[in-house]
Amino acid sequence: AQKITQTQPGMFVQEKEAVTLDCTYDTSDPSYGLFWYKQPSSGEMIFLIYQGSYDQQNATEGRYSLNFQKARKSANLVISASQLGDSAMYFCAMREGLGTGFQKLVFGTGTRLLVSP
Amino acid sequence: EPEVTQTPSHQVTQMGQEVILRCVPISNHLYFYWYRQILGQKVEFLVSFYNNEISEKSEIFDDQFSVERPDGSNFTLKIRSTKLEDSAMYFCASSWASGGASDTQYFGPGTRLTVL
């Protein structure tokens, strides 16, 4: 079974609009972390935002926020006021067993976001 | 701002040759990782390294792969005898810890390996 599912292969948004990129996850571990990374066409992986499974509030970092719905096992990324530079591939990732010494990130297949003027 | 660096940015090699990919993690980080991304596919975990030993590895990380921290700053991935299917982008990452928000893994820019 897929641990991380990103069902939107591509998304389009106009500049200055908000966009939501979907991510659902599957785990039976009560302790986990969810991450979003941005991969521009240049190829590097840029960390955007983190949400811990025990965090009471949704994470926010500037224009990025994470809509964390634990019961639905979803961790959608919301980008407000899109900019042309937001055009990139976006990956959702999960790490299970926080604090146990297991460190690997499991990634989804990504969503390609295109921001148009 | 501290960042993870990787060299070379692009490596072309012949099948069967050995390659060493180099990484300099963020200086105060303690955990180091290698991931790979075959073109158009998702990022896959290879190995994690802590306290001079492998702490976790995936099924991909077979006997052809090895990692080393030869000095206080470099972290290397060696592929002993490259195969065509090893062609991918290889990312190095590092984190300060392995629990909670502080365990965020910061990635380097990647090395694109092309095996001919």
CSV table of N, CA and C in Angstrom, one decimal, chain B residues 2-40:
chain,number,residue,atom,x,y,z
B,2,PRO,N,23.4,28.1,6.3
B,2,PRO,CA,24.2,26.9,6.0
B,2,PRO,C,23.4,26.0,5.0
B,3,GLU,N,24.1,25.3,4.2
B,3,GLU,CA,23.5,24.4,3.3
B,3,GLU,C,24.3,23.2,3.0
B,4,VAL,N,23.6,22.2,2.5
B,4,VAL,CA,24.3,20.9,2.1
B,4,VAL,C,24.8,21.1,0.7
B,5,THR,N,26.1,20.8,0.5
B,5,THR,CA,26.7,20.9,-0.9
B,5,THR,C,27.0,19.5,-1.4
B,6,GLN,N,27.0,19.3,-2.7
B,6,GLN,CA,27.3,18.1,-3.3
B,6,GLN,C,28.2,18.3,-4.6
B,7,THR,N,29.1,17.4,-4.8
B,7,THR,CA,29.9,17.4,-5.9
B,7,THR,C,30.1,16.0,-6.5
B,8,PRO,N,30.2,15.8,-7.8
B,8,PRO,CA,30.0,16.8,-8.8
B,8,PRO,C,28.5,17.1,-9.0
B,9,SER,N,28.1,18.0,-9.8
B,9,SER,CA,26.7,18.2,-10.1
B,9,SER,C,26.2,17.2,-11.1
B,10,HIS,N,27.1,16.8,-12.0
B,10,HIS,CA,26.8,15.8,-13.0
B,10,HIS,C,28.0,14.9,-13.2
B,11,GLN,N,27.7,13.6,-13.2
B,11,GLN,CA,28.8,12.6,-13.4
B,11,GLN,C,28.3,11.6,-14.5
B,12,VAL,N,29.2,11.5,-15.5
B,12,VAL,CA,28.9,10.5,-16.5
B,12,VAL,C,29.9,9.4,-16.4
B,13,THR,N,29.5,8.1,-16.4
B,13,THR,CA,30.4,7.0,-16.3
B,13,THR,C,30.0,5.9,-17.1
B,14,GLN,N,30.9,5.0,-17.4
B,14,GLN,CA,30.6,3.8,-18.1
B,14,GLN,C,30.1,2.7,-17.2
B,15,MET,N,29.3,1.9,-17.7
B,15,MET,CA,28.8,0.7,-16.9
B,15,MET,C,29.9,-0.1,-16.4
B,16,GLY,N,29.8,-0.5,-15.2
B,16,GLY,CA,30.9,-1.3,-14.6
B,16,GLY,C,31.9,-0.5,-13.8
B,17,GLN,N,32.0,0.8,-14.0
B,17,GLN,CA,32.9,1.6,-13.3
B,17,GLN,C,32.5,2.0,-11.9
B,18,GLU,N,33.4,2.3,-11.1
B,18,GLU,CA,33.1,2.8,-9.8
B,18,GLU,C,32.9,4.3,-9.8
B,19,VAL,N,32.0,4.8,-9.0
B,19,VAL,CA,31.8,6.2,-8.8
B,19,VAL,C,31.7,6.6,-7.3
B,20,ILE,N,32.2,7.7,-7.0
B,20,ILE,CA,32.1,8.3,-5.7
B,20,ILE,C,31.4,9.6,-5.7
B,21,LEU,N,30.3,9.7,-5.1
B,21,LEU,CA,29.5,11.0,-5.0
B,21,LEU,C,29.8,11.6,-3.6
B,22,ARG,N,30.1,12.9,-3.6
B,22,ARG,CA,30.5,13.6,-2.4
B,22,ARG,C,29.5,14.6,-1.9
B,23,CYS,N,29.5,14.7,-0.6
B,23,CYS,CA,28.5,15.6,0.0
B,23,CYS,C,29.2,16.2,1.2
B,24,VAL,N,28.9,17.5,1.4
B,24,VAL,CA,29.3,18.2,2.7
B,24,VAL,C,28.0,18.6,3.4
B,25,PRO,N,27.7,17.8,4.5
B,25,PRO,CA,26.5,18.2,5.2
B,25,PRO,C,26.6,19.5,5.9
B,26,ILE,N,25.5,19.9,6.5
B,26,ILE,CA,25.5,21.1,7.3
B,26,ILE,C,26.3,20.8,8.6
B,27,SER,N,27.2,21.8,9.0
B,27,SER,CA,28.3,21.5,9.9
B,27,SER,C,27.9,20.9,11.2
B,28,ASN,N,26.8,21.4,11.8
B,28,ASN,CA,26.5,20.9,13.2
B,28,ASN,C,25.4,19.7,13.1
B,29,HIS,N,25.2,19.2,11.9
B,29,HIS,CA,24.2,18.1,11.8
B,29,HIS,C,24.9,16.8,12.1
B,30,LEU,N,24.1,15.8,12.6
B,30,LEU,CA,24.6,14.6,13.1
B,30,LEU,C,24.2,13.4,12.3
B,31,TYR,N,23.1,13.5,11.5
B,31,TYR,CA,22.5,12.4,10.8
B,31,TYR,C,22.7,12.8,9.3
B,32,PHE,N,23.0,11.8,8.5
B,32,PHE,CA,23.3,12.0,7.1
B,32,PHE,C,22.6,10.9,6.3
B,33,TYR,N,22.1,11.3,5.1
B,33,TYR,CA,21.3,10.4,4.3
B,33,TYR,C,21.7,10.5,2.8
B,34,TRP,N,21.4,9.4,2.1
B,34,TRP,CA,21.4,9.5,0.7
B,34,TRP,C,20.0,9.0,0.2
B,35,TYR,N,19.5,9.7,-0.8
B,35,TYR,CA,18.3,9.4,-1.5
B,35,TYR,C,18.6,9.4,-3.0
B,36,ARG,N,17.7,8.7,-3.8
B,36,ARG,CA,17.9,8.9,-5.2
B,36,ARG,C,16.5,9.1,-5.9
B,37,GLN,N,16.6,9.7,-7.0
B,37,GLN,CA,15.4,10.0,-7.8
B,37,GLN,C,15.6,9.6,-9.2
B,38,ILE,N,15.1,8.5,-9.7
B,38,ILE,CA,15.2,8.2,-11.1
B,38,ILE,C,14.3,9.1,-11.9
B,39,LEU,N,14.7,9.5,-13.0
B,39,LEU,CA,14.0,10.6,-13.8
B,39,LEU,C,12.5,10.4,-13.9
B,40,GLY,N,11.8,11.4,-13.4
B,40,GLY,CA,10.3,11.3,-13.5
B,40,GLY,C,9.7,10.5,-12.4
